[in-house]
XYZ file of C-alpha atoms in Angstrom:
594
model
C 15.995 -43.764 -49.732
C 19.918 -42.811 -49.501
C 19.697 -42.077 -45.735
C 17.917 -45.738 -45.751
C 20.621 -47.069 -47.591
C 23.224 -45.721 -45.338
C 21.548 -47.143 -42.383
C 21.435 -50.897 -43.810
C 25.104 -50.803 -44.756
C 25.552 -49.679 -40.876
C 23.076 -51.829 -39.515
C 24.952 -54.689 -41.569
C 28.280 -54.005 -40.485
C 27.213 -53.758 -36.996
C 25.518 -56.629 -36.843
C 29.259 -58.254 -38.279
C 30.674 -57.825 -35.277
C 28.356 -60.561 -33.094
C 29.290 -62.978 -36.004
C 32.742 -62.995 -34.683
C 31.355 -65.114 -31.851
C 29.279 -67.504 -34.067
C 29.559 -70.238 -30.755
C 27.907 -67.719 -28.676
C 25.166 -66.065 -30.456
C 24.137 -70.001 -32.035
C 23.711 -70.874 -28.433
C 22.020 -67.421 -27.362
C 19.451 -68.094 -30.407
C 18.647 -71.485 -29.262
C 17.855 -70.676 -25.570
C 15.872 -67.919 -26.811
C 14.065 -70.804 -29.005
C 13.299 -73.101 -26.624
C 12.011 -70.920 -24.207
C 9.917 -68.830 -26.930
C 8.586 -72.846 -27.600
C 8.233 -73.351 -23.663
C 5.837 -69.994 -22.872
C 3.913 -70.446 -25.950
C 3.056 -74.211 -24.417
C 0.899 -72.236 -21.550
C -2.094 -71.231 -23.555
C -2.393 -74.114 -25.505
C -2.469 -76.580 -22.342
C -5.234 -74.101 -20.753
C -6.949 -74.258 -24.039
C -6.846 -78.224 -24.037
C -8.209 -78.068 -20.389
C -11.092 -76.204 -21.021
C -12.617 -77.946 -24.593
C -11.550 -81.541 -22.914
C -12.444 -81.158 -19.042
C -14.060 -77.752 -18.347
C -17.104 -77.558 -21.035
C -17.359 -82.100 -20.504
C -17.462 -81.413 -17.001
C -15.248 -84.018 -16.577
C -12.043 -83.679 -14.101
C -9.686 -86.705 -14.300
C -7.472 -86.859 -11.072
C -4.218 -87.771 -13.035
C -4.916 -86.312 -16.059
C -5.490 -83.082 -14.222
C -2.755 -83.433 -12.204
C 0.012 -83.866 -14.989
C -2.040 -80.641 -16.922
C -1.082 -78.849 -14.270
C 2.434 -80.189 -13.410
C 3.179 -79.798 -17.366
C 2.407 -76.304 -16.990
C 4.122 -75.093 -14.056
C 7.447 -76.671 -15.483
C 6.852 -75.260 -18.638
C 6.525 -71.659 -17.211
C 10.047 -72.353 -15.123
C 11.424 -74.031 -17.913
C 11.102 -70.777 -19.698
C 11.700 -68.194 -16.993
C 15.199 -70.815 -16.321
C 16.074 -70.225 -20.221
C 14.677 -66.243 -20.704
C 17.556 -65.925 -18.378
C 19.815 -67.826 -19.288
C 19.613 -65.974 -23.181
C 19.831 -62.951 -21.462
C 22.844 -63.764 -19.995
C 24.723 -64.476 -23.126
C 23.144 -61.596 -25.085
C 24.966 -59.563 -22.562
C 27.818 -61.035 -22.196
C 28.089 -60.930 -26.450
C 27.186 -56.947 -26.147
C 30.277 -56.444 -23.432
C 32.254 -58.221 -25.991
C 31.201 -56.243 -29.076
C 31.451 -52.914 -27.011
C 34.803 -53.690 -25.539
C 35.941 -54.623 -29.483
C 34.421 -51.280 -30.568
C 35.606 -49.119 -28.392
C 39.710 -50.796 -28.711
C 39.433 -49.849 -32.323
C 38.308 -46.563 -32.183
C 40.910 -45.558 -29.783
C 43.171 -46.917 -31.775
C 41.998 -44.728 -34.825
C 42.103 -42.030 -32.764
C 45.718 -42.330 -31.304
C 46.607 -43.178 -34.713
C 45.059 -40.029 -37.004
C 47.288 -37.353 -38.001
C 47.248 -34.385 -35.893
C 45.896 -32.359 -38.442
C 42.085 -33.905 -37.177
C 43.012 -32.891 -33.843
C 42.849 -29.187 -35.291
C 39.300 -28.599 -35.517
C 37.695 -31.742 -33.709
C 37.264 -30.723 -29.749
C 38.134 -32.924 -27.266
C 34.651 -33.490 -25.656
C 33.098 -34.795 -29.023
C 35.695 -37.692 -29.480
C 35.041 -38.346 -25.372
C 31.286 -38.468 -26.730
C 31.642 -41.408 -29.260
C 34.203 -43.124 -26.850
C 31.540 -43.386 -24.060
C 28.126 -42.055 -25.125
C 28.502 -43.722 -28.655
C 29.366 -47.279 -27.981
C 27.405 -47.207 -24.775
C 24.404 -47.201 -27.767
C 25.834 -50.175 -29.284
C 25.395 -51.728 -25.901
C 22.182 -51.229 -25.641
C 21.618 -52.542 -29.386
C 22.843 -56.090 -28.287
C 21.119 -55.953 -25.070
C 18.049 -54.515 -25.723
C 17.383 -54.091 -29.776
C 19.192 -57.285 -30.852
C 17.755 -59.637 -28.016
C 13.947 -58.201 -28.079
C 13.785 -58.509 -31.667
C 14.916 -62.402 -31.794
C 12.831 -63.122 -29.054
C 9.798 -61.664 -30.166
C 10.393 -63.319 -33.950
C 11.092 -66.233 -32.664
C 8.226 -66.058 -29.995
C 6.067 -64.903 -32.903
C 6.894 -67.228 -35.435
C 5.958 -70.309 -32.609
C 2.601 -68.617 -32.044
C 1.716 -68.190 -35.181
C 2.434 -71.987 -35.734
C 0.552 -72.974 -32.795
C -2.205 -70.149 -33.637
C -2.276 -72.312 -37.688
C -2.339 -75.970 -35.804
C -5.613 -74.966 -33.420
C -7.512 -72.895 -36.305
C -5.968 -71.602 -39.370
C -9.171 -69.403 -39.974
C -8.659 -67.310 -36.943
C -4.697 -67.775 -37.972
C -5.914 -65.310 -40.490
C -7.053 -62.510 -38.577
C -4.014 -62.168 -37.076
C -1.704 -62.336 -39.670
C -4.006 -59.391 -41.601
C -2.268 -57.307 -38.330
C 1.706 -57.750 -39.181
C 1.584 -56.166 -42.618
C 0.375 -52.895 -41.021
C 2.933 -52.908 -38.308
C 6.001 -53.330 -40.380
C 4.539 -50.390 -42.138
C 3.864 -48.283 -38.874
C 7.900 -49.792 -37.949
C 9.430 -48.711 -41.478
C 7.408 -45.192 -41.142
C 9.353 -44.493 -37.875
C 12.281 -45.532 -38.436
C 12.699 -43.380 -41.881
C 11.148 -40.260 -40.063
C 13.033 -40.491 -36.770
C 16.604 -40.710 -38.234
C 17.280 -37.059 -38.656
C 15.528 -36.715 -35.190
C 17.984 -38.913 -33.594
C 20.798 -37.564 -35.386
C 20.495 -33.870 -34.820
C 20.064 -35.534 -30.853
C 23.451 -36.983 -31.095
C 25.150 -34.287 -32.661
C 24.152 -31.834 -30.132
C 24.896 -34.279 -27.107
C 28.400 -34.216 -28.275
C 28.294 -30.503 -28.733
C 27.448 -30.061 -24.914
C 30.314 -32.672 -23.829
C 32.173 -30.075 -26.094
C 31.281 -26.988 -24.087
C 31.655 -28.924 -20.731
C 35.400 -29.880 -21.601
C 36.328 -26.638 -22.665
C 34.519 -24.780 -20.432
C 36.164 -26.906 -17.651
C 39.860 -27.194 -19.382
C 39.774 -23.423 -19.773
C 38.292 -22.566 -16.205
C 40.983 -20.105 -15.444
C 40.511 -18.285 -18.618
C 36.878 -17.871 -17.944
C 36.729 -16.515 -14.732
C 40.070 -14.196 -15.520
C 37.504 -12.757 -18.668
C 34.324 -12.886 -16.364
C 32.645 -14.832 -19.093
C 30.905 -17.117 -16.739
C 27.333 -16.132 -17.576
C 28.978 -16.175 -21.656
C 29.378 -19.934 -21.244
C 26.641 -20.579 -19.097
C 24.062 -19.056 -21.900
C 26.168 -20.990 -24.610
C 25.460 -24.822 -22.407
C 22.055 -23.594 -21.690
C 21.101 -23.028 -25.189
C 22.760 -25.965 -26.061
C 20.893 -27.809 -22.992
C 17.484 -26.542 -24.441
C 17.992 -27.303 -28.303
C 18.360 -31.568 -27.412
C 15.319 -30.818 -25.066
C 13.504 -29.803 -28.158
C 15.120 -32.501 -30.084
C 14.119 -34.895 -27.305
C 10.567 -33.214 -26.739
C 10.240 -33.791 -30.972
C 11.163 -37.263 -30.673
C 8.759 -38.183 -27.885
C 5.330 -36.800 -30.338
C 6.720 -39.246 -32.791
C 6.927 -41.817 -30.404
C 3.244 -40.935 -28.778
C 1.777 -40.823 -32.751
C 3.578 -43.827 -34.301
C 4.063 -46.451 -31.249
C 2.031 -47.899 -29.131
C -1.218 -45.763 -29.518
C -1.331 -46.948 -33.425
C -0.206 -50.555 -32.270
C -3.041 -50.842 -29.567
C -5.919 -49.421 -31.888
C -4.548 -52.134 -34.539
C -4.979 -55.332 -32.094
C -8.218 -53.994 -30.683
C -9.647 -54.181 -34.225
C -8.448 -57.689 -34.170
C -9.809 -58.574 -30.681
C -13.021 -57.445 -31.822
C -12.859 -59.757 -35.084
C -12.584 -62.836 -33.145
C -15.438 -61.792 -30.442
C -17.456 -60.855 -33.345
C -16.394 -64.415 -35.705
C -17.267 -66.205 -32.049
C -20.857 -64.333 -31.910
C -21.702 -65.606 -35.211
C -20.444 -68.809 -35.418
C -20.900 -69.849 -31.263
C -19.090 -73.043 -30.501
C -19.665 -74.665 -33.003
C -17.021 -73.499 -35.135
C -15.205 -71.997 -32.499
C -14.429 -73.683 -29.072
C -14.671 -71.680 -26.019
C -10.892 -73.078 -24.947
C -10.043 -72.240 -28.794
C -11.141 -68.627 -28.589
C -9.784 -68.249 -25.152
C -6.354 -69.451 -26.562
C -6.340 -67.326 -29.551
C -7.159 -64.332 -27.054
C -4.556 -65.091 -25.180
C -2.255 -65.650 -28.333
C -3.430 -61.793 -29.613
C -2.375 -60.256 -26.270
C 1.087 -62.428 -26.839
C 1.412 -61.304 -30.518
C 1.190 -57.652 -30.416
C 2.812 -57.333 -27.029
C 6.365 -58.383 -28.373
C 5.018 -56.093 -31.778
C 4.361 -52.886 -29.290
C 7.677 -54.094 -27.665
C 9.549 -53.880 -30.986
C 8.609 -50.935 -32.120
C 9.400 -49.308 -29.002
C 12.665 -50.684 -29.478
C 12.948 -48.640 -32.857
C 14.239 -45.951 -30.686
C 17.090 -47.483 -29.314
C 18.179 -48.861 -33.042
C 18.002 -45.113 -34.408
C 20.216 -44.291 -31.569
C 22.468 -47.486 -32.092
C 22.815 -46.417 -36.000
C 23.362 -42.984 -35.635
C 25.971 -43.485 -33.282
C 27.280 -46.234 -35.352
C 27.438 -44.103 -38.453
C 29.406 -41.341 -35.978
C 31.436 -44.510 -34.604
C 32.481 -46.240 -38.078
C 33.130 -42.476 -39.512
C 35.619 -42.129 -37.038
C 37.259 -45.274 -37.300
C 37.600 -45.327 -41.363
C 39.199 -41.646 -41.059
C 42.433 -41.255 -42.843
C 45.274 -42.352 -40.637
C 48.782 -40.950 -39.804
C 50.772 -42.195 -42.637
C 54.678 -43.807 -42.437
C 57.069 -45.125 -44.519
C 58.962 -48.490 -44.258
C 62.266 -47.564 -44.261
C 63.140 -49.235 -40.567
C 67.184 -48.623 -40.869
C 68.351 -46.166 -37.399
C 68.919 -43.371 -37.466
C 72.566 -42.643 -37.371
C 73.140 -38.691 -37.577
C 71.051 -35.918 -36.538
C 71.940 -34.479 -39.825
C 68.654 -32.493 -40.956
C 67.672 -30.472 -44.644
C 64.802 -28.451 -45.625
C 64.665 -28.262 -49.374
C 62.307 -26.158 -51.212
C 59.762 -26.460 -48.231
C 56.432 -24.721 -48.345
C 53.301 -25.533 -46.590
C 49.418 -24.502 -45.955
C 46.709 -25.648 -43.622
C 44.225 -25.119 -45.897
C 45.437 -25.368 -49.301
C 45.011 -21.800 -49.696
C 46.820 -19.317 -47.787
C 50.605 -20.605 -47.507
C 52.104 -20.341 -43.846
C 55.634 -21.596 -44.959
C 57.048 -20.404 -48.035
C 60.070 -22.202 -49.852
C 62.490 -22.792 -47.024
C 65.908 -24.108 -47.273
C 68.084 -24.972 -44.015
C 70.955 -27.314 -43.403
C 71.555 -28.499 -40.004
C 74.525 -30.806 -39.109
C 74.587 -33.440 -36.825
C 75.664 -32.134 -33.430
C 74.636 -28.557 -34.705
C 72.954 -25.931 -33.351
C 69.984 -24.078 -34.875
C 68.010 -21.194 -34.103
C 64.806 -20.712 -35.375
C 63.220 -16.758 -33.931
C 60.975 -14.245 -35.402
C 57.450 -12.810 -34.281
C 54.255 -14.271 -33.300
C 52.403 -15.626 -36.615
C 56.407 -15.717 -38.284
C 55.643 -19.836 -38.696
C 57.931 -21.319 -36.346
C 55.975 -23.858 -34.676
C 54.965 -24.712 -37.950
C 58.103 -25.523 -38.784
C 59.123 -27.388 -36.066
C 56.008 -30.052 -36.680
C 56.750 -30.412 -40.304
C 60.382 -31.381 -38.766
C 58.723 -33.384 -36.565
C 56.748 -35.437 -39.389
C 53.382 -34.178 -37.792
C 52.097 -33.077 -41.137
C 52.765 -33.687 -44.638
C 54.478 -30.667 -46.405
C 52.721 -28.986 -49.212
C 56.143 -28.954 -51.642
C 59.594 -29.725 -50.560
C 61.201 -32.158 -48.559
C 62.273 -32.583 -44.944
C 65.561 -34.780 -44.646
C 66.762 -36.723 -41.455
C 70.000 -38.183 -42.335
C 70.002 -38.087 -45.217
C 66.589 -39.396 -46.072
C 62.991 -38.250 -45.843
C 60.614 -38.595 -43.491
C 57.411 -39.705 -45.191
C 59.692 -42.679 -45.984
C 60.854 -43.383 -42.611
C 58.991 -46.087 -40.163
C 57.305 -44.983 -37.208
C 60.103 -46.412 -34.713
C 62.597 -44.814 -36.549
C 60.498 -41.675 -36.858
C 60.029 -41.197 -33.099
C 62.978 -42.563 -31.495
C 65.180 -40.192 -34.177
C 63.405 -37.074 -33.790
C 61.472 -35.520 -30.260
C 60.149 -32.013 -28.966
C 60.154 -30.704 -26.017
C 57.118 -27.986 -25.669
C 56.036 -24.298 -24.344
C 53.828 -26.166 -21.703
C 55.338 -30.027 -22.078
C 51.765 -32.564 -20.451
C 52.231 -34.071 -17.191
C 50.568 -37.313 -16.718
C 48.613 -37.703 -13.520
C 50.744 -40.505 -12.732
C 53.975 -41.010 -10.831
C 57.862 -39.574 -11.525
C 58.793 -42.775 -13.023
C 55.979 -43.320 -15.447
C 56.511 -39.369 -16.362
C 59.702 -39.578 -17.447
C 59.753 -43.561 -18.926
C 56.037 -42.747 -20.072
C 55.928 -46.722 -20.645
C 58.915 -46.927 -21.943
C 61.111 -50.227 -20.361
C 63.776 -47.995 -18.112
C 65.458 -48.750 -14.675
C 65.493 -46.523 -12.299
C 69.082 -45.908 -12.432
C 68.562 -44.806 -15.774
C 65.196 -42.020 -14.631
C 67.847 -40.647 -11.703
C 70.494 -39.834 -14.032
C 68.411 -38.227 -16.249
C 66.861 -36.174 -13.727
C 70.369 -35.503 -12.614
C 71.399 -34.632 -15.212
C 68.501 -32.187 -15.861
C 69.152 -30.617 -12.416
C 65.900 -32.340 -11.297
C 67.059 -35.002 -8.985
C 67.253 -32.500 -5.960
C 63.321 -31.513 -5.929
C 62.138 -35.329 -6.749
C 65.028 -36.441 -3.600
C 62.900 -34.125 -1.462
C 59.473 -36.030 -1.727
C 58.702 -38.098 0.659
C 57.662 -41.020 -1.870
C 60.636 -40.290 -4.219
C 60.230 -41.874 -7.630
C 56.554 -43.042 -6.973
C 55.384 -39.346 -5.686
C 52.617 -38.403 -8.173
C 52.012 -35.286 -10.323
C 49.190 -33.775 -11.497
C 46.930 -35.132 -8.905
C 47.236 -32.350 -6.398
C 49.908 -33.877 -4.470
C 52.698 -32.337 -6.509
C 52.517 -29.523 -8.639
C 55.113 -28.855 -10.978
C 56.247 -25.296 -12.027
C 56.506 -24.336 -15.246
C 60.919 -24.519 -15.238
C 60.256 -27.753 -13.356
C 57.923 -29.271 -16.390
C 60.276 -28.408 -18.922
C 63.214 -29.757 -16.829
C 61.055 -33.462 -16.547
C 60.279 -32.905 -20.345
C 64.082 -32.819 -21.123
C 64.565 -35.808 -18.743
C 62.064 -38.033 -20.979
C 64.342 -36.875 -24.173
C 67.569 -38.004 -22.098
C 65.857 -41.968 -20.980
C 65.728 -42.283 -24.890
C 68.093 -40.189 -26.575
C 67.102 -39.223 -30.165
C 69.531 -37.760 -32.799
C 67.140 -34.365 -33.409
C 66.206 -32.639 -30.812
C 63.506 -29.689 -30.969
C 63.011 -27.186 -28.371
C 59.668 -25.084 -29.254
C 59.528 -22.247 -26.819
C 61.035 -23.644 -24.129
C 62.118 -21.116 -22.292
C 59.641 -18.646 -22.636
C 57.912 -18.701 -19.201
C 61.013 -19.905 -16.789
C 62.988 -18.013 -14.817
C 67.016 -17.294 -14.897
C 68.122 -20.274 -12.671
C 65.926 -22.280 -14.585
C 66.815 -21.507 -17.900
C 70.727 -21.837 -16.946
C 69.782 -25.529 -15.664
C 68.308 -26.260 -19.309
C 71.015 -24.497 -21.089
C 73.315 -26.804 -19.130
C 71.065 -29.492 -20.344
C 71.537 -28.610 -23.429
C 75.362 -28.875 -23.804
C 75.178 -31.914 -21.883
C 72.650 -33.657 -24.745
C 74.042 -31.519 -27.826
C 77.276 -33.888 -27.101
C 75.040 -36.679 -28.925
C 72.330 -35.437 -30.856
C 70.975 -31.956 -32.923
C 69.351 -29.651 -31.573
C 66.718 -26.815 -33.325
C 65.822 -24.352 -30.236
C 62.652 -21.630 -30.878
C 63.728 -19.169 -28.995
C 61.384 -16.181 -27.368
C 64.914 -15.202 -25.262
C 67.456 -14.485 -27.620
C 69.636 -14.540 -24.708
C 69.292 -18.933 -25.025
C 70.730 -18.717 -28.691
C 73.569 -16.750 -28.517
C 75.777 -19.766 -29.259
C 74.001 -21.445 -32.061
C 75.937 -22.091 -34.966
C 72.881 -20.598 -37.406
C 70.050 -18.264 -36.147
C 67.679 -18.309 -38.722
C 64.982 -15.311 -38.740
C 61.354 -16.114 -40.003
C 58.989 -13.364 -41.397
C 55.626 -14.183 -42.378
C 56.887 -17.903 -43.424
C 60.023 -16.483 -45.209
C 63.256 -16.618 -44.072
C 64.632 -13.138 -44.158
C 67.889 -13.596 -42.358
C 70.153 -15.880 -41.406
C 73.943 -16.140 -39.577
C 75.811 -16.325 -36.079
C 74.663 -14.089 -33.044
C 77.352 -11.706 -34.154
C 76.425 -11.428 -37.603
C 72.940 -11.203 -37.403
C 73.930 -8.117 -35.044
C 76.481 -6.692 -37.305
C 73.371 -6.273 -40.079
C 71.517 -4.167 -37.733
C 67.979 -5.504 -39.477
C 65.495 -7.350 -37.843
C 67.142 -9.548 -35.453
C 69.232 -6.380 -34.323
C 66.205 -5.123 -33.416
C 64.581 -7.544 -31.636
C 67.784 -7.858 -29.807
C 67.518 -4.272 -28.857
C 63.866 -4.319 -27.587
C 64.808 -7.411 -25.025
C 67.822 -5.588 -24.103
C 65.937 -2.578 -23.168
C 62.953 -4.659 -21.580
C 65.586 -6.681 -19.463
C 67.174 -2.609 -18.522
C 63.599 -2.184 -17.376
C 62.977 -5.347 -15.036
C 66.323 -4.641 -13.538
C 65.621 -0.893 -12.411
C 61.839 -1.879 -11.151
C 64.109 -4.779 -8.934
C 66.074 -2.471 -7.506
C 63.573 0.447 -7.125
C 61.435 -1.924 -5.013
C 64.629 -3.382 -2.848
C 65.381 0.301 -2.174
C 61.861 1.056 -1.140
C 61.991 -2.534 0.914
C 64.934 -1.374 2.672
């Protein structure tokens, strides 16, 4: 009964959103009416031709004649109007679907990336496409079959009552039974459909990662690994499907046809007794002809049962989605004027258990310099999103000029404070929309940043300049290059708080000098907080502070850090040694060249 319960409030909200177009679904309704009224006409002229003319014997020229005239226009009149309905059923399903799908992108751009953490890729795809692509077919198919069969129903059963209401009888003993049979399905095919949908989006799942992660795969020879992982998945929805189908073959039409051929042989047997006297021949071969009208759109209906469990459970999935807890601002909407940044008292956990950041306390002034380092796990990155305002901290406070940021506006928020990544995304789009990435800039404005980035040269060389696209297989960038176009998107809008989160890790020496270069250049107007893998990138920040397992356990200049001769001495020591190394194996193989 809960499940059921859940189901109407879905089914209730979904139907909410075709009553946004009142206009549209009025005149839908109504076409569907008068042609229900127009094909229901057929049987009960035929009837009227055979007690009048057929069992007289007696054949009228004209009346004949407009019999059968009244018929044929009757049967266009309602093909003309079937299609008609049809036409703004779908057009009202577009509608809905196009409505559906706008807000739950928009929940999903707008969700905190904290939902991002354990929610693959491929299952949000799934309820983007897959999901309101069932919605579709519930205004199409569900919605428009079940007010046309009412509503042809209803008409029959009126007509049906006007010829005999004794026969009327028989019939009507048959829809009791099938709204049974209908509320029987639906209650015992909702976890079928359900456990269908869930693993549908589970295989989108494995297909996006298997395909994002390609290189990966093949590097660890796991390509029989993920194949047996789709294939199983691939073979549990075939036995979801296969389970499905039985209850379809049990509870559908099979039941549905036994019920109306009990009926069918109610009226032969109620003619056999009675003959014609009670029962004209043209009144039994109407109500025959009614029967086979009646529990056609029944049969219809329920096989349209399937399609609503899909529509709900990907409604429930859909409306889940889009009622998740969204990335929360403040509404202070003042600039910010200083890249002046605090952490007081800061501590943080992902799971309200295990604490990855452990009461941190930094200043940073505007136009400063700060160096955040320590090893893999130390909480770094972690850092640098609570400074970004990607998560809420657990205790403490991040400050940006002076004020925090769960009180700042989302403007203010993002145009104070960006990041440039390890492996920054490249649209598969063109320079310009790259580096504006929608934002309003000329292209005086995109050259000087990419000038100024030392990235003007390489773009100068395509042949399409500014319009050449990346990520498309025309143009791939390197991984120096991204970085370099990721700094040129900070410089088109220049915040005051700049955070670099391994930037340099994977570039090489000319590189790295072009973004350090950068970096002095953009330092003249804004903060900047640089995670640094190369200590050799830090040397001049005016604070290096060293992490340990989400503490900080030093902090100081370059110099003094060194002077200590703790941790950060020794991590200097190990990349001086390493960098010894690379430069004997480079000359061991020129000598061996030469």
């Amino acid at each position: 009964m809960k499940e059921q319960a859940v189901n109407n409030a879905v089914l209730k909200r979904l139907l909410s959103y075709a009553l946004t177009d009142k206009p549209n679904l009025v005149a839908a309704i109504g076409l569907l009416l008068i042609a229900s009224l127009a094909d229901v006409s057929g049987p009960w002229l035929i009837q009227h031709f055979i007690d009048n003319n057929i069992t007289r014997d007696e054949f009228p020229a004209i009346e004949v004649a407009v019999l059968a005239a009244a018929y044929l226009a009757l049967m266009i009149l309602a093909g003309v109007f079937k299609y008609a309905q049809a036409l703004r059923f779908n057009r009202l399903a577009i509608d809905v679907v196009q409505k559906v799908r706008k807000q739950l992108f928009a929940s999903v751009m707008n969700q905190p990336l904290s939902a991002f953490d354990y929610t693959p890729s491929g299952k949000l795809i799934s309820r983007l496409t897959n999901d309101t692509e069932s919605i579709k077919e519930f205004y199409v198919s569900v919605i428009a079959t079940f007010l046309k069969n009412i509503i042809l129903i209803l008409v029959m059963l009126a007509v049906m009552t006007m010829i005999s209401w004794r026969l009327t009888l028989v019939v009507l003993a048959l829809l009791p039974i099938v709204v049974g049979v209908m509320v029987v399905y639906q209650r015992k095919s909702a976890g079928a459909y359900r456990r269908m949908r869930d693993l549908l989006s589970d295989i989108n799942a494995s297909m996006s990662e298997s395909i994002q992660g390609m290189s990966l795969v093949q590097l660890m020879r796991q390509e029989e690994g993920f194949k047996a992982q789709f294939s199983g998945l691939t073979d549990q929805h075939l036995k979801a499907q296969i389970g499905v189908t039985k209850l379809n073959s049990m509870l559908l039409r099979p039941l549905i046809d036994l019920l109306s051929g009990i009926a069918l042989l109610t009226l032969v047997a109620l003619f056999g007794f009675s003959g014609t006297e009670l029962i004209g021949v043209g009144v039994l071969y109407a109500f025959l002809s009614y029967l086979g009208r009646v529990t056609e759109p029944l049969i219809e209906m329920t096989q349209q049962l399937s399609l609503l469990q899909q529509a709900l459970v990907a409604s429930e999935r859909i409306f889940a989605l889009i009622d998740a807890r969204q990335q929360r601002y403040g509404e202070d909407l003042s600039p910010i004027a200083s890249g002046q940044m605090a952490c007081r008292n800061l501590s943080f956990s992902y799971d309200g258990k295990q604490k990855v950041l452990s009461d941190i306390n930094m200043t940073l002034p505007h136009q400063g310099f700060l160096a955040l380092v320590g090893h893999t796990g130390s909480g770094k990155s972690t850092l640098a999103s609570l400074m970004m305002g990607f998560y809420p901290s657990s205790e403490g406070v991040v400050e940006l000029d002076g004020r925090p940021l769960e009180s700042l506006s989302q403007p203010v928020l993002r145009q104070g404070i960006a990041m440039v990544q390890q492996d920054p995304h490249v649209l598969s789009d063109t320079v310009r929309e790259n580096v504006s990435l929608g934002r309003a800039v000329g292209d005086p404005v995109i050259w000087q940043a990419l000038e100024t980035v030392g990235l003007a040269g390489q773009v100068r060389q395509y042949a399409e300049g500014l319009d050449t696209l990346l990520g498309s297989g025309e143009v791939n960038l390197s991984a120096g290059q991204r970085q370099l176009l990721a700094l040129a998107r900070v410089l088109v809008e220049q915040p005051k708080l700049l955070i670099l989160d391994e930037a340099t890790a994977n570039i090489d020496s000319g590189t790295e000098q072009k973004i350090q270069h950068a970096l002095a250049v953009l330092r003249k107007n804004m903060s900047l907080v640089v995670i640094a893998h190369r200590l050799s990138t830090i040397m001049d920040a005016d604070e290096i502070v060293v992490l340990h397992q989400g503490e900080i356990i030093e902090r100081g200049t370059h110099g003094s850090l060194l002077s200590e001769r703790k941790q950060y001495w020794q991590m200097y020591q190990l990349q001086q040694a390493g960098d010894h190394l690379h430069q004997l194996e480079d000359v061991s193989t020129e000598a061996v060249e030469n």
